[in-house]
CSV table of C-alpha atoms and ligand atoms in Angstrom, one decimal:
chain,number,residue,atom,x,y,z
A,1,MET,CA,-47.6,-72.3,37.2
A,2,GLU,CA,-46.2,-75.5,39.2
A,3,GLN,CA,-43.0,-75.2,37.9
A,4,ASP,CA,-42.0,-78.8,40.1
A,5,GLY,CA,-45.2,-80.8,40.1
A,6,SER,CA,-43.0,-83.6,40.6
A,7,MET,CA,-41.5,-82.3,43.8
A,8,ASN,CA,-44.3,-83.1,46.0
A,9,LEU,CA,-43.4,-83.6,49.3
A,10,SER,CA,-44.1,-87.5,49.4
A,11,LYS,CA,-41.6,-88.0,47.6
A,12,MET,CA,-38.7,-86.0,49.4
A,13,ASN,CA,-35.9,-87.4,51.8
A,14,PHE,CA,-34.6,-85.1,54.0
A,15,ASP,CA,-32.2,-87.8,55.4
A,16,VAL,CA,-28.0,-86.4,55.8
A,17,SER,CA,-25.9,-89.2,55.2
A,18,GLU,CA,-23.8,-90.1,58.3
A,19,GLU,CA,-20.3,-88.0,56.8
A,20,GLN,CA,-22.8,-84.5,56.4
A,21,ALA,CA,-24.4,-85.7,59.9
A,22,LEU,CA,-20.6,-86.0,61.4
A,23,MET,CA,-20.5,-82.1,59.8
A,24,LEU,CA,-23.2,-81.2,61.5
A,25,GLU,CA,-21.6,-82.1,64.6
A,26,GLN,CA,-18.8,-80.4,64.3
A,27,ILE,CA,-21.0,-77.5,63.7
A,28,ASP,CA,-22.8,-77.4,66.4
A,29,ALA,CA,-19.5,-78.1,68.6
A,30,ALA,CA,-17.5,-74.9,67.0
A,31,CYS,CA,-20.9,-72.9,67.4
A,32,LYS,CA,-20.9,-73.9,71.4
A,33,GLU,CA,-17.1,-72.4,71.7
A,34,PHE,CA,-17.8,-69.4,70.1
A,35,ARG,CA,-20.9,-68.4,71.8
A,36,PRO,CA,-18.9,-66.4,74.8
A,37,ILE,CA,-16.7,-65.0,72.0
A,38,GLU,CA,-19.3,-63.5,70.2
A,39,ASP,CA,-21.4,-62.2,73.3
A,40,ARG,CA,-18.2,-60.3,74.5
A,41,TYR,CA,-18.0,-58.6,70.9
A,42,TYR,CA,-21.7,-58.0,70.8
A,43,LEU,CA,-21.7,-56.6,74.5
A,44,ASP,CA,-19.0,-54.3,73.4
A,45,ARG,CA,-20.7,-53.6,70.5
A,46,LYS,CA,-17.6,-54.2,68.4
A,47,VAL,CA,-17.1,-55.8,65.0
A,48,ASN,CA,-16.3,-59.8,65.4
A,49,ASP,CA,-12.9,-60.5,63.9
A,50,GLN,CA,-12.5,-63.7,65.7
A,51,VAL,CA,-15.1,-65.4,63.0
A,52,ARG,CA,-12.6,-65.7,60.0
A,53,PRO,CA,-9.8,-67.7,62.0
A,54,PHE,CA,-11.9,-69.7,64.6
A,55,PHE,CA,-13.8,-71.2,61.7
A,56,ALA,CA,-11.0,-71.3,59.5
A,57,LYS,CA,-9.6,-73.3,61.6
A,58,ALA,CA,-12.1,-75.9,61.9
A,59,HIS,CA,-12.2,-76.2,58.4
A,60,LEU,CA,-15.6,-75.0,58.2
A,61,LEU,CA,-15.7,-71.9,55.6
A,62,GLY,CA,-15.9,-73.9,52.4
A,63,LEU,CA,-19.0,-76.2,53.2
A,64,PRO,CA,-21.3,-75.7,50.1
A,65,VAL,CA,-17.7,-75.4,47.8
A,66,SER,CA,-16.8,-78.5,45.9
A,67,ARG,CA,-14.1,-81.2,48.2
A,68,LYS,CA,-11.8,-80.6,44.8
A,69,TYR,CA,-10.9,-77.4,46.0
A,70,GLY,CA,-8.8,-76.6,49.3
A,71,ASP,CA,-11.1,-76.8,52.6
A,72,GLY,CA,-14.2,-77.8,50.5
A,73,GLN,CA,-16.9,-79.9,52.5
A,74,GLY,CA,-19.3,-80.6,49.7
A,75,ALA,CA,-22.0,-80.2,51.7
A,76,ASP,CA,-25.5,-81.2,49.8
A,77,MET,CA,-28.3,-78.4,50.0
A,78,VAL,CA,-30.1,-79.7,53.0
A,79,THR,CA,-27.0,-80.2,54.7
A,80,TYR,CA,-26.3,-76.3,54.1
A,81,ALA,CA,-29.4,-75.4,55.5
A,82,LEU,CA,-29.1,-77.8,58.5
A,83,ALA,CA,-25.8,-76.1,58.7
A,84,ILE,CA,-26.5,-72.6,58.5
A,85,GLU,CA,-29.6,-72.8,60.3
A,86,ARG,CA,-27.4,-74.3,63.4
A,87,ILE,CA,-25.2,-71.1,63.1
A,88,GLY,CA,-28.3,-68.8,63.1
A,89,ARG,CA,-29.1,-70.1,66.4
A,90,GLU,CA,-25.7,-67.7,67.4
A,91,GLY,CA,-27.2,-64.5,65.9
A,92,THR,CA,-27.7,-62.8,62.9
A,93,GLY,CA,-24.7,-61.0,62.7
A,94,VAL,CA,-21.9,-64.1,62.9
A,95,ARG,CA,-24.6,-66.1,60.7
A,96,THR,CA,-24.7,-63.1,58.1
A,97,PHE,CA,-20.8,-63.4,57.6
A,98,PHE,CA,-21.7,-67.3,56.7
A,99,SER,CA,-24.2,-66.1,53.9
A,100,VAL,CA,-22.2,-63.2,52.5
A,101,HIS,CA,-18.7,-65.5,52.3
A,102,MET,CA,-20.7,-68.9,51.2
A,103,ALA,CA,-23.5,-68.5,50.0
A,104,LEU,CA,-23.2,-64.7,48.3
A,105,GLY,CA,-19.7,-65.9,47.5
A,106,GLU,CA,-18.5,-68.9,47.3
A,107,MET,CA,-21.8,-70.2,45.6
A,108,THR,CA,-22.2,-68.1,43.6
A,109,VAL,CA,-18.1,-68.4,42.2
A,110,GLN,CA,-18.7,-72.1,41.9
A,111,HIS,CA,-22.1,-71.5,39.8
A,112,TRP,CA,-19.8,-69.3,37.3
A,113,GLY,CA,-16.5,-68.9,37.4
A,114,THR,CA,-14.0,-70.7,34.9
A,115,GLU,CA,-11.9,-73.1,36.2
A,116,GLU,CA,-9.0,-71.4,36.8
A,117,GLN,CA,-11.1,-69.2,38.7
A,118,LYS,CA,-12.2,-71.2,41.0
A,119,ASP,CA,-9.3,-73.2,41.6
A,120,ARG,CA,-7.8,-70.1,42.5
A,121,ILE,CA,-10.6,-68.5,44.4
A,122,LEU,CA,-12.3,-71.5,45.8
A,123,THR,CA,-9.2,-72.5,47.4
A,124,ALA,CA,-8.5,-70.0,49.2
A,125,ALA,CA,-12.2,-69.0,49.9
A,126,SER,CA,-12.8,-72.3,51.6
A,127,ARG,CA,-9.6,-72.5,53.8
A,128,GLY,CA,-10.6,-68.8,55.3
A,129,ASP,CA,-7.8,-67.5,53.4
A,130,ALA,CA,-10.0,-65.1,51.4
A,131,ILE,CA,-12.9,-64.1,52.6
A,132,LEU,CA,-15.7,-63.6,49.7
A,133,ALA,CA,-18.0,-60.4,49.7
A,134,PHE,CA,-21.0,-59.3,47.5
A,135,GLY,CA,-21.0,-55.6,46.1
A,136,LEU,CA,-24.5,-55.0,44.0
A,137,THR,CA,-26.5,-52.6,46.3
A,138,GLU,CA,-26.0,-48.6,45.6
A,139,PRO,CA,-26.8,-45.4,47.4
A,140,ASN,CA,-29.6,-45.5,44.2
A,141,ALA,CA,-29.6,-49.1,43.5
A,142,GLY,CA,-31.1,-51.0,46.1
A,143,SER,CA,-34.2,-53.0,44.9
A,144,ASP,CA,-34.0,-51.9,41.8
A,145,PRO,CA,-30.3,-53.1,40.9
A,146,ALA,CA,-30.4,-52.5,37.4
A,147,ALA,CA,-30.1,-48.7,38.1
A,148,LEU,CA,-26.7,-49.1,39.2
A,149,THR,CA,-23.8,-46.4,38.4
A,150,THR,CA,-21.2,-47.9,38.8
A,151,TYR,CA,-18.8,-48.2,35.5
A,152,PHE,CA,-16.1,-50.1,33.7
A,153,GLU,CA,-13.9,-49.7,30.7
A,154,GLU,CA,-11.5,-51.6,28.8
A,155,LYS,CA,-7.6,-49.9,29.0
A,156,GLY,CA,-4.6,-51.7,28.3
A,157,GLY,CA,-5.8,-54.9,28.1
A,158,ARG,CA,-7.3,-54.6,31.7
A,159,TYR,CA,-10.8,-53.2,33.0
A,160,VAL,CA,-11.3,-50.3,35.2
A,161,ILE,CA,-14.1,-49.9,37.4
A,162,SER,CA,-15.3,-46.7,39.1
A,163,GLY,CA,-18.2,-46.3,41.3
A,164,GLN,CA,-19.4,-46.9,44.7
A,165,LYS,CA,-21.1,-49.5,46.5
A,166,MET,CA,-23.2,-49.2,49.8
A,167,TRP,CA,-24.5,-51.4,52.5
A,168,ILE,CA,-21.5,-54.0,51.8
A,169,SER,CA,-21.1,-57.0,54.1
A,170,LEU,CA,-17.5,-57.8,54.6
A,171,GLY,CA,-16.9,-54.3,52.5
A,172,SER,CA,-13.8,-53.7,54.9
A,173,SER,CA,-12.9,-57.8,56.2
A,174,SER,CA,-13.0,-59.4,52.6
A,175,LYS,CA,-9.9,-60.6,49.9
A,176,TYR,CA,-12.4,-60.4,47.0
A,177,VAL,CA,-15.6,-58.5,46.3
A,178,LEU,CA,-17.5,-59.7,43.8
A,179,VAL,CA,-18.5,-56.6,41.7
A,180,PHE,CA,-21.5,-55.3,38.8
A,181,ALA,CA,-21.2,-53.0,36.7
A,182,TYR,CA,-22.2,-51.4,33.2
A,183,PRO,CA,-19.8,-50.3,30.6
A,184,LYS,CA,-18.6,-46.9,30.5
A,185,GLY,CA,-22.1,-44.7,28.6
A,186,LYS,CA,-23.9,-47.8,29.0
A,187,ARG,CA,-27.1,-48.9,30.5
A,188,GLU,CA,-27.0,-52.5,29.4
A,189,GLY,CA,-24.8,-55.2,29.4
A,190,MET,CA,-24.0,-55.4,33.0
A,191,CYS,CA,-21.0,-57.6,33.6
A,192,GLY,CA,-19.6,-59.2,37.3
A,193,PHE,CA,-16.4,-59.1,38.6
A,194,ILE,CA,-14.1,-60.5,41.2
A,195,VAL,CA,-12.2,-57.2,42.4
A,196,ASP,CA,-9.1,-57.8,45.1
A,197,THR,CA,-10.1,-55.2,48.1
A,198,LYS,CA,-6.2,-54.6,48.1
A,199,SER,CA,-6.2,-53.7,44.6
A,200,PRO,CA,-5.0,-49.7,44.3
A,201,GLY,CA,-8.6,-47.5,44.4
A,202,TYR,CA,-10.1,-49.5,46.7
A,203,ARG,CA,-11.6,-47.9,49.9
A,204,ALA,CA,-13.9,-49.7,52.7
A,205,GLU,CA,-15.3,-47.5,55.9
A,206,MET,CA,-17.6,-49.3,58.0
A,207,ILE,CA,-21.3,-48.3,58.8
A,208,HIS,CA,-21.6,-47.4,61.8
A,209,HIS,CA,-25.0,-46.7,64.4
A,210,LYS,CA,-27.1,-49.7,63.0
A,211,LEU,CA,-30.3,-50.6,64.3
A,212,GLY,CA,-28.6,-54.2,64.9
A,213,LEU,CA,-25.5,-56.4,64.2
A,214,PRO,CA,-23.0,-55.0,65.9
A,215,THR,CA,-20.6,-58.1,65.4
A,216,ALA,CA,-21.0,-57.5,61.6
A,217,ASP,CA,-18.8,-55.5,59.2
A,218,THR,CA,-21.3,-53.6,57.1
A,219,SER,CA,-19.4,-51.2,54.6
A,220,THR,CA,-19.5,-48.4,52.2
A,221,VAL,CA,-16.9,-49.4,49.1
A,222,TYR,CA,-15.4,-46.9,46.9
A,223,LEU,CA,-14.2,-47.9,43.7
A,224,ASP,CA,-11.7,-45.1,42.1
A,225,GLY,CA,-10.2,-46.8,38.8
A,226,VAL,CA,-9.6,-49.9,40.2
A,227,GLU,CA,-8.0,-52.5,38.1
A,228,VAL,CA,-9.4,-55.8,37.7
A,229,ALA,CA,-7.7,-58.2,35.4
A,230,LYS,CA,-9.5,-59.6,32.1
A,231,GLU,CA,-9.1,-63.1,33.5
A,232,ASP,CA,-11.4,-61.8,36.9
A,233,MET,CA,-14.4,-61.0,34.8
A,234,LEU,CA,-17.2,-63.2,36.7
A,235,GLY,CA,-19.9,-65.0,34.1
A,236,PRO,CA,-20.0,-64.1,30.4
A,237,PRO,CA,-19.8,-60.3,29.0
A,238,GLY,CA,-23.3,-58.5,29.9
A,239,LYS,CA,-24.4,-61.6,31.7
A,240,GLY,CA,-23.9,-60.0,35.5
A,241,MET,CA,-27.4,-59.5,35.9
A,242,SER,CA,-27.9,-63.2,36.0
A,243,VAL,CA,-24.5,-63.5,38.0
A,244,ALA,CA,-26.3,-61.3,40.6
A,245,LEU,CA,-29.9,-62.6,40.4
A,246,SER,CA,-28.7,-66.2,41.0
A,247,GLY,CA,-25.8,-64.9,43.9
A,248,LEU,CA,-29.1,-63.2,45.8
A,249,MET,CA,-31.3,-66.6,45.4
A,250,ASN,CA,-28.5,-68.1,47.2
A,251,GLY,CA,-28.3,-65.5,49.5
A,252,ARG,CA,-32.3,-66.1,49.9
A,253,PHE,CA,-31.8,-69.7,50.9
A,254,SER,CA,-28.9,-69.0,53.1
A,255,VAL,CA,-31.2,-66.3,55.4
A,256,ALA,CA,-33.9,-68.3,55.2
A,257,ALA,CA,-31.8,-71.0,57.1
A,258,GLY,CA,-30.7,-68.9,59.4
A,259,CYS,CA,-33.8,-66.9,60.6
A,260,VAL,CA,-35.1,-70.8,61.1
A,261,GLY,CA,-32.3,-71.0,63.7
A,262,VAL,CA,-33.5,-67.3,64.7
A,263,ILE,CA,-36.8,-69.0,65.9
A,264,GLN,CA,-35.1,-71.9,67.3
A,265,ASP,CA,-33.3,-70.2,69.7
A,266,CYS,CA,-35.9,-67.4,70.9
A,267,LEU,CA,-38.4,-71.0,71.0
A,268,ASP,CA,-35.5,-72.5,73.4
A,269,GLU,CA,-34.6,-69.1,75.5
A,270,SER,CA,-38.2,-68.5,76.0
A,271,VAL,CA,-39.2,-72.3,77.3
A,272,LYS,CA,-36.6,-72.1,79.4
A,273,TYR,CA,-37.7,-68.9,80.9
A,274,ALA,CA,-41.1,-69.8,81.1
A,275,GLY,CA,-40.2,-73.0,83.6
A,276,VAL,CA,-38.4,-71.1,86.0
A,277,ARG,CA,-39.9,-67.4,86.2
A,278,PHE,CA,-42.8,-67.1,88.7
A,279,GLN,CA,-45.3,-64.7,88.8
A,280,HIS,CA,-49.1,-65.1,90.6
A,281,GLY,CA,-47.6,-68.4,91.9
A,282,LYS,CA,-46.8,-70.1,88.9
A,283,PRO,CA,-44.4,-70.4,86.6
A,284,ILE,CA,-45.2,-67.9,83.8
A,285,GLY,CA,-45.2,-71.1,81.7
A,286,LYS,CA,-48.4,-72.1,82.9
A,287,HIS,CA,-50.5,-68.5,82.0
A,288,GLN,CA,-52.3,-69.1,79.1
A,289,LEU,CA,-51.3,-66.1,77.4
A,290,VAL,CA,-48.1,-67.0,77.8
A,291,GLN,CA,-48.5,-69.9,76.3
A,292,ARG,CA,-50.1,-68.6,73.5
A,293,HIS,CA,-46.9,-67.0,72.3
A,294,ILE,CA,-44.8,-70.5,72.8
A,295,GLY,CA,-47.3,-72.3,70.5
A,296,LEU,CA,-47.2,-69.9,67.6
A,297,MET,CA,-43.6,-69.7,67.9
A,298,ALA,CA,-43.3,-73.3,67.7
A,299,THR,CA,-45.6,-73.6,64.9
A,300,ASN,CA,-44.0,-71.0,62.6
A,301,LEU,CA,-40.4,-72.8,63.5
A,302,GLU,CA,-42.3,-76.0,62.2
A,303,ALA,CA,-43.6,-74.3,59.3
A,304,ALA,CA,-40.2,-72.0,58.1
A,305,LYS,CA,-38.0,-75.2,58.7
A,306,LEU,CA,-40.9,-77.2,56.3
A,307,LEU,CA,-40.7,-74.8,53.6
A,308,LEU,CA,-36.6,-74.4,54.0
A,309,LEU,CA,-36.3,-77.9,53.9
A,310,LYS,CA,-38.4,-78.1,50.4
A,311,ALA,CA,-36.9,-75.2,49.2
A,312,ALA,CA,-33.0,-77.5,49.4
A,313,PHE,CA,-34.2,-80.2,48.5
A,314,VAL,CA,-35.4,-78.3,44.9
A,315,LYS,CA,-31.9,-76.4,45.3
A,316,GLN,CA,-30.3,-79.5,45.1
A,317,LYS,CA,-31.8,-81.1,42.3
A,318,TYR,CA,-30.8,-77.7,40.4
A,319,GLU,CA,-27.2,-77.9,41.2
A,320,GLU,CA,-27.5,-81.3,40.1
A,321,ASP,CA,-29.0,-79.9,36.9
A,322,PRO,CA,-27.5,-76.3,36.8
A,323,THR,CA,-28.7,-75.9,33.0
A,324,ASN,CA,-32.5,-76.6,33.2
A,325,LEU,CA,-34.0,-73.3,33.6
A,326,GLY,CA,-37.2,-74.9,35.2
A,327,LEU,CA,-35.3,-75.8,37.8
A,328,ARG,CA,-33.9,-72.6,38.3
A,329,ASP,CA,-37.1,-70.8,38.4
A,330,ALA,CA,-38.7,-73.1,40.8
A,331,THR,CA,-35.9,-73.0,42.7
A,332,ASP,CA,-36.2,-68.8,43.0
A,333,LEU,CA,-39.6,-69.5,44.1
A,334,TRP,CA,-38.9,-71.7,46.8
A,335,CYS,CA,-36.1,-69.9,48.2
A,336,ALA,CA,-38.3,-66.5,47.7
A,337,ARG,CA,-40.5,-68.6,50.0
A,338,ALA,CA,-39.0,-69.8,52.5
A,339,LYS,CA,-37.0,-66.4,53.1
A,340,TYR,CA,-40.2,-64.1,53.3
A,341,PHE,CA,-41.6,-67.1,55.6
A,342,ALA,CA,-38.4,-67.3,57.8
A,343,ALA,CA,-37.6,-64.0,58.2
A,344,ASN,CA,-41.3,-62.6,59.2
A,345,ALA,CA,-41.6,-65.5,61.5
A,346,SER,CA,-38.0,-64.7,62.9
A,347,PHE,CA,-38.7,-61.7,63.6
A,348,ASP,CA,-42.0,-62.2,65.5
A,349,ALA,CA,-40.6,-64.8,67.2
A,350,ALA,CA,-37.9,-62.6,68.6
A,351,ASN,CA,-40.4,-59.9,69.5
A,352,ARG,CA,-42.4,-62.4,71.4
A,353,ALA,CA,-39.5,-63.6,73.3
A,354,VAL,CA,-38.6,-60.7,74.5
A,355,GLN,CA,-42.4,-60.1,75.6
A,356,ILE,CA,-42.3,-63.3,77.8
A,357,PHE,CA,-38.9,-62.0,79.4
A,358,GLY,CA,-40.2,-58.8,79.9
A,359,ALA,CA,-38.1,-56.4,81.1
A,360,ASN,CA,-34.8,-58.8,81.0
A,361,GLY,CA,-35.9,-58.8,77.7
A,362,TYR,CA,-35.3,-55.5,76.9
A,363,SER,CA,-31.6,-55.9,77.8
A,364,PHE,CA,-28.8,-56.7,75.3
A,365,GLU,CA,-27.2,-59.1,78.1
A,366,GLY,CA,-30.2,-61.9,76.9
A,367,ARG,CA,-30.6,-63.3,73.7
A,368,PRO,CA,-33.9,-62.3,73.0
A,369,ALA,CA,-33.2,-58.2,72.6
A,370,ARG,CA,-30.2,-59.7,70.3
A,371,HIS,CA,-32.1,-61.2,68.0
A,372,PHE,CA,-35.2,-58.8,68.2
A,373,ALA,CA,-32.7,-56.3,66.9
A,374,ASP,CA,-30.6,-58.1,64.7
A,375,THR,CA,-32.9,-60.0,62.9
A,376,ARG,CA,-35.1,-57.2,61.7
A,377,VAL,CA,-32.5,-56.8,58.7
A,378,THR,CA,-33.4,-60.0,57.2
A,379,MET,CA,-37.2,-58.3,55.9
A,380,ILE,CA,-35.0,-55.6,54.5
A,381,TYR,CA,-31.3,-57.3,53.1
A,382,GLU,CA,-31.3,-60.0,49.9
A,383,GLY,CA,-34.8,-58.8,48.7
A,384,ALA,CA,-37.0,-56.6,50.9
A,385,ASN,CA,-40.5,-57.8,51.6
A,386,GLU,CA,-42.2,-56.3,49.3
A,387,ILE,CA,-40.0,-57.5,46.2
A,388,MET,CA,-40.4,-61.0,47.4
A,389,GLU,CA,-44.3,-60.4,47.9
A,390,GLN,CA,-44.5,-59.8,44.3
A,391,LYS,CA,-42.3,-62.8,43.8
A,392,LEU,CA,-44.3,-65.0,45.7
A,393,ALA,CA,-47.5,-63.6,43.5
A,394,LEU,CA,-46.2,-64.4,40.5
A,395,GLY,CA,-45.7,-67.4,41.3
A,396,ALA,CA,-48.8,-68.1,41.6
A,397,LEU,CA,-49.8,-65.5,38.5
A,398,GLY,CA,-47.3,-66.7,36.2
A,399,LYS,CA,-45.8,-64.8,33.6
A,400,GLY,CA,-47.4,-61.6,32.5
A,401,PHE,CA,-47.7,-60.7,35.7
A,402,GLU,CA,-44.5,-59.3,36.8
A,403,ALA,CA,-44.9,-56.5,39.0
A,404,TYR,CA,-42.1,-54.3,37.1
A,405,SER,CA,-39.8,-56.0,34.3
B,501,FAD,C1,-26.6,-54.6,57.1
B,501,FAD,C2,-27.0,-54.4,55.8
B,501,FAD,C3,-26.5,-55.5,55.2
B,501,FAD,C4,-26.6,-55.4,53.8
B,501,FAD,N1,-25.6,-56.2,52.9
B,501,FAD,C5,-25.2,-56.5,51.6
B,501,FAD,C6,-24.4,-57.0,50.6
B,501,FAD,O1,-23.8,-57.8,51.6
B,501,FAD,N2,-24.4,-57.0,49.3
B,501,FAD,C7,-25.2,-56.0,49.1
B,501,FAD,O2,-24.9,-55.5,47.3
B,501,FAD,N3,-26.5,-55.1,49.7
B,501,FAD,C8,-26.2,-55.5,50.8
B,501,FAD,N4,-27.5,-54.9,51.5
B,501,FAD,C9,-28.5,-53.8,51.1
B,501,FAD,C10,-29.6,-54.8,50.6
B,501,FAD,O3,-29.7,-55.5,49.5
B,501,FAD,C11,-30.5,-53.4,50.3
B,501,FAD,O4,-31.1,-52.9,51.5
B,501,FAD,C12,-32.3,-54.4,49.7
B,501,FAD,O5,-31.9,-54.7,48.4
B,501,FAD,C13,-33.2,-52.8,49.7
B,501,FAD,O6,-32.8,-51.9,49.0
B,501,FAD,P1,-32.6,-50.6,49.6
B,501,FAD,O7,-32.4,-50.4,51.1
B,501,FAD,O8,-32.0,-49.3,48.9
B,501,FAD,O9,-34.4,-50.0,49.8
B,501,FAD,P2,-35.3,-49.4,48.4
B,501,FAD,O10,-35.0,-50.4,47.4
B,501,FAD,O11,-35.0,-48.4,48.6
B,501,FAD,O12,-36.3,-50.0,49.2
B,501,FAD,C14,-37.3,-48.8,50.0
B,501,FAD,C15,-38.9,-49.3,50.0
B,501,FAD,O13,-39.4,-49.7,49.1
B,501,FAD,C16,-40.0,-50.8,49.0
B,501,FAD,N5,-39.9,-51.1,47.2
B,501,FAD,C17,-38.8,-51.3,46.4
B,501,FAD,N6,-39.0,-51.0,45.2
B,501,FAD,C18,-40.9,-51.5,45.5
B,501,FAD,C19,-41.5,-51.8,44.3
B,501,FAD,N7,-41.1,-52.2,42.9
B,501,FAD,N8,-42.5,-52.4,44.4
B,501,FAD,C20,-43.2,-52.2,46.0
B,501,FAD,N9,-42.1,-52.0,47.1
B,501,FAD,C21,-40.8,-51.5,46.0
B,501,FAD,C22,-38.9,-51.8,49.6
B,501,FAD,O14,-39.7,-53.4,49.7
B,501,FAD,C23,-38.7,-51.2,50.6
B,501,FAD,O15,-39.7,-51.6,51.5
B,501,FAD,C24,-27.4,-55.2,52.7
B,501,FAD,C25,-28.4,-54.5,53.5
B,501,FAD,C26,-28.1,-54.2,55.3
B,501,FAD,C27,-28.9,-53.1,55.7
């Protein structure tokens, strides 16, 4: 099933415009300035509440948003990928903020929202006045979102939502959460909603003691009769699953980009260290078994980046032709390929970087240990590895070979 046969690599061009290149330079500068702030929060193991104000001031919270709205930067998908890759080098905690707010949030509202929703939500989101989160997962609905039990009913011209969401990034620090729910008493007709976290009945509790991502807000969300205005349904009635799946596709693309950044940072740190750490009378970079780690990391970096860029190229075509279902399916497949490969390669790179640093790699004072703890989640969220493997196989086997429906 080669849905995108016309898009072979020889026809691709990953150049970014001069204006977009300037934006990438601005992101690089902002990331350098932000690093010591994130370092401090990481070592204190505290959620970094400076991401929003810092990057809002730099006008970098609306990268994929059309210039029509607020601080929207109108980044094309290649530029977006390169931007998130750069942010990913700073760590998966900071990068998760961007992926959730921009890919799961802004891109999804931009695709599915009404003109009024886009104007209201994207204007505020791109300026950092309203951070967006994505509430799909529940205690008993993870890889199988169709199993969710959050429900809504219509009362007095409004929707009233009740249920519990689990593992929601930015659940405690966002202004709006995209929430998915079934009509009360039904197991079909899922709908998406834009829920204001200031509404009565919305409560979020941070999840502590995580394996990694100490600087990221991950929360349990309780919805106890939360009222939502009629105009805050996201997407057509009954199309909530399509909205959710398109959000996850955006999220996977962003995770893939962040993971490329992690591999890059692990490689950069390892190359530096291998040149200055001496054992047995020479820099460890001259020992062939250490070279093996570095060579594999460097090769995986290039492979992950090419997959990401191809996903970006295909996704850009889809953004320009959003009703083309063939392009949608191709984008879904390429985003899954890029995310799967980059997630695994980022964890492998972090593991190799820890090994190259020896005992110094075992301390959170250094970057390898943080990447090792933090990037592990990329093999779980936005579609766990096993779910991605089924998607990759379906891409080769074709329709009729779905592992589940
Ligand atoms: C830090 C963090 C942040 C997150 N942020 C968000 C967020 O912002 N919004 C949100 O909605 N969710 C979020 N999640 C939830 C995340 O998307 C889910 O954890 C993920 O979808 C997997 O679901 P699960 O954890 O319930 O695992 P399960 O679905 O219970 O899976 C457990 C294991 O079984 C495997 N498995 C399940 N079904 C199959 C199958 N059919 N075939 C083969 N293997 C299978 C899985 O691959 C996995 O290995 C976050 C999670 C974490 C850890």
